[in-house]
Coordinates of N, CA and C in Angstrom, one line a residue:
X1195 N -64.1 -52.7 45.9 CA -63.2 -51.6 46.2 C -64.1 -50.5 46.9
X1196 N -63.5 -50.0 48.0 CA -64.3 -48.9 48.7 C -64.1 -47.6 48.0
X1197 N -64.9 -46.6 48.3 CA -65.0 -45.3 47.7 C -63.6 -44.6 47.8
X1198 N -63.0 -44.7 49.0 CA -61.8 -44.0 49.2 C -60.7 -44.5 48.3
X1199 N -60.5 -45.8 48.1 CA -59.5 -46.3 47.2 C -59.9 -46.0 45.8
X1200 N -61.1 -46.1 45.4 CA -61.6 -45.8 44.1 C -61.2 -44.3 43.7
X1201 N -61.5 -43.4 44.7 CA -61.2 -42.0 44.5 C -59.7 -41.8 44.3
X1202 N -58.9 -42.5 45.1 CA -57.5 -42.4 45.0 C -57.0 -42.8 43.7
X1203 N -57.5 -44.0 43.2 CA -57.1 -44.5 41.9 C -57.5 -43.5 40.8
X1204 N -58.7 -42.9 40.9 CA -59.2 -41.9 39.9 C -58.3 -40.7 39.9
X1205 N -57.8 -40.3 41.0 CA -56.9 -39.1 41.1 C -55.6 -39.5 40.4
X1206 N -55.1 -40.7 40.7 CA -53.8 -41.2 40.0 C -54.0 -41.3 38.5
X1207 N -55.2 -41.7 38.1 CA -55.5 -41.9 36.7 C -55.4 -40.5 36.0
X1208 N -55.9 -39.5 36.6 CA -55.9 -38.1 36.1 C -54.4 -37.7 35.9
X1209 N -53.6 -38.0 36.9 CA -52.2 -37.6 36.9 C -51.5 -38.3 35.7
X1210 N -51.8 -39.6 35.6 CA -51.2 -40.4 34.5 C -51.6 -39.8 33.1
X1211 N -52.9 -39.4 33.0 CA -53.4 -38.8 31.8 C -52.6 -37.5 31.5
X1212 N -52.3 -36.7 32.5 CA -51.5 -35.5 32.3 C -50.1 -35.8 31.8
X1213 N -49.5 -36.8 32.5 CA -48.2 -37.2 32.1 C -48.1 -37.7 30.7
X1214 N -49.1 -38.5 30.3 CA -49.2 -39.0 28.9 C -49.3 -37.9 28.0
X1215 N -50.1 -36.9 28.3 CA -50.3 -35.7 27.4 C -49.0 -35.0 27.3
X1216 N -48.3 -34.8 28.4 CA -47.0 -34.1 28.3 C -46.0 -34.9 27.4
X1217 N -45.9 -36.2 27.5 CA -45.0 -37.0 26.7 C -45.5 -36.9 25.2
X1218 N -46.8 -36.9 25.0 CA -47.2 -36.8 23.6 C -46.8 -35.5 23.0
X1219 N -46.9 -34.4 23.8 CA -46.5 -33.1 23.3 C -45.0 -33.1 23.0
X1220 N -44.2 -33.6 23.9 CA -42.8 -33.6 23.6 C -42.4 -34.5 22.4
X1221 N -43.1 -35.6 22.3 CA -42.9 -36.5 21.1 C -43.2 -35.8 19.8
X1222 N -44.3 -35.0 19.8 CA -44.7 -34.3 18.6 C -43.7 -33.2 18.3
X1223 N -43.2 -32.5 19.4 CA -42.2 -31.5 19.1 C -40.9 -32.1 18.5
X1224 N -40.5 -33.3 19.1 CA -39.3 -34.0 18.6 C -39.5 -34.4 17.1
X1225 N -40.7 -34.9 16.8 CA -41.0 -35.3 15.5 C -41.0 -34.2 14.5
X1226 N -41.5 -33.0 15.0 CA -41.4 -31.8 14.1 C -40.0 -31.4 13.9
X1227 N -39.2 -31.5 14.9 CA -37.7 -31.3 14.7 C -37.1 -32.2 13.7
X1228 N -37.5 -33.4 13.7 CA -37.0 -34.4 12.7 C -37.5 -34.0 11.3
X1229 N -38.8 -33.7 11.2 CA -39.4 -33.4 9.9 C -38.8 -32.1 9.3
X1230 N -38.3 -31.2 10.1 CA -37.8 -29.9 9.6 C -36.2 -29.9 9.6
X1231 N -35.6 -31.1 9.8 CA -34.2 -31.2 9.8 C -33.7 -31.0 8.4
X1232 N -32.6 -30.3 8.2 CA -32.0 -30.1 6.9 C -31.6 -31.5 6.4
X1233 N -31.7 -31.7 5.1 CA -31.3 -32.9 4.4 C -29.9 -33.4 4.8
X1234 N -29.0 -32.4 4.9 CA -27.6 -32.7 5.2 C -27.4 -33.4 6.6
X1235 N -28.4 -33.2 7.5 CA -28.3 -33.8 8.8 C -29.1 -35.1 9.0
X1236 N -29.9 -35.4 7.9 CA -30.8 -36.5 8.1 C -30.2 -37.9 8.2
X1237 N -28.9 -38.0 7.8 CA -28.2 -39.3 8.0 C -27.2 -39.3 9.1
X1238 N -27.3 -38.2 9.9 CA -26.3 -38.1 11.0 C -26.8 -38.6 12.3
X1239 N -25.9 -38.4 13.3 CA -26.2 -38.8 14.7 C -27.3 -38.1 15.3
X1240 N -27.5 -36.8 15.1 CA -28.6 -36.0 15.6 C -29.9 -36.6 15.2
X1241 N -30.0 -36.9 13.9 CA -31.3 -37.5 13.4 C -31.6 -38.8 14.0
X1242 N -30.6 -39.7 14.1 CA -30.8 -41.0 14.8 C -31.2 -40.8 16.2
X1243 N -30.5 -39.9 16.9 CA -30.8 -39.7 18.3 C -32.3 -39.2 18.5
X1244 N -32.7 -38.3 17.6 CA -34.1 -37.8 17.7 C -35.1 -38.9 17.4
X1245 N -34.8 -39.7 16.4 CA -35.7 -40.8 16.0 C -35.8 -41.8 17.2
X1246 N -34.7 -42.1 17.8 CA -34.7 -43.0 19.0 C -35.6 -42.4 20.1
X1247 N -35.5 -41.1 20.3 CA -36.3 -40.4 21.3 C -37.7 -40.5 21.0
X1248 N -38.1 -40.3 19.8 CA -39.5 -40.5 19.4 C -40.0 -41.9 19.6
X1249 N -39.2 -42.9 19.2 CA -39.6 -44.3 19.4 C -39.8 -44.6 20.9
X1250 N -38.8 -44.1 21.7 CA -39.0 -44.4 23.2 C -40.1 -43.7 23.8
X1251 N -40.4 -42.5 23.3 CA -41.6 -41.8 23.9 C -42.9 -42.5 23.4
X1252 N -42.9 -43.0 22.2 CA -44.1 -43.8 21.7 C -44.3 -45.0 22.6
X1253 N -43.2 -45.7 23.0 CA -43.3 -46.9 23.8 C -43.8 -46.5 25.2
X1254 N -43.3 -45.3 25.7 CA -43.8 -44.8 27.0 C -45.3 -44.5 27.0
X1255 N -45.7 -43.9 25.9 CA -47.2 -43.6 25.8 C -48.0 -44.9 25.7
X1256 N -47.5 -45.9 25.0 CA -48.2 -47.2 24.9 C -48.3 -47.8 26.3
X1257 N -47.2 -47.7 27.0 CA -47.1 -48.3 28.4 C -48.1 -47.6 29.3
X1258 N -48.2 -46.3 29.2 CA -49.2 -45.6 30.0 C -50.6 -45.9 29.6
X1259 N -50.8 -46.1 28.3 CA -52.2 -46.5 27.9 C -52.6 -47.8 28.5
X1260 N -51.6 -48.8 28.6 CA -51.9 -50.1 29.2 C -52.2 -49.9 30.7
X1261 N -51.4 -49.0 31.4 CA -51.7 -48.8 32.8 C -53.0 -48.2 33.0
X1262 N -53.4 -47.2 32.1 CA -54.7 -46.5 32.3 C -55.8 -47.5 32.1
X1263 N -55.6 -48.4 31.1 CA -56.6 -49.5 30.9 C -56.8 -50.4 32.1
X1264 N -55.7 -50.7 32.8 CA -55.7 -51.6 34.0 C -56.4 -50.8 35.1
X1265 N -56.1 -49.6 35.3 CA -56.7 -48.8 36.3 C -58.2 -48.7 36.1
X1266 N -58.6 -48.5 34.8 CA -60.1 -48.5 34.5 C -60.7 -49.8 34.9
X1267 N -60.1 -50.9 34.6 CA -60.6 -52.2 34.9 C -60.7 -52.4 36.4
X1268 N -59.7 -51.9 37.2 CA -59.7 -52.0 38.6 C -60.9 -51.2 39.3
X1269 N -61.3 -50.1 38.6 CA -62.3 -49.3 39.2 C -63.7 -49.6 38.7
X1270 N -63.8 -50.5 37.7 CA -65.1 -50.8 37.1 C -66.0 -51.6 38.1

């Protein structure tokens, strides 16, 4: 891989890291919302929706970690 393509991939990797960090922040905020939810709402639709959001954000984070790993291998 030439230096120009390597540099482009490294810049994309940095953007992906930023996106991953943003998703992690939002996931943590949503988890805090769940953790502080009144007991009367813990079996309701809002709780289930929030849990699904956390699960989906975890999956997105894992997917980004896989992509970052592949980018690292491509630039090695």
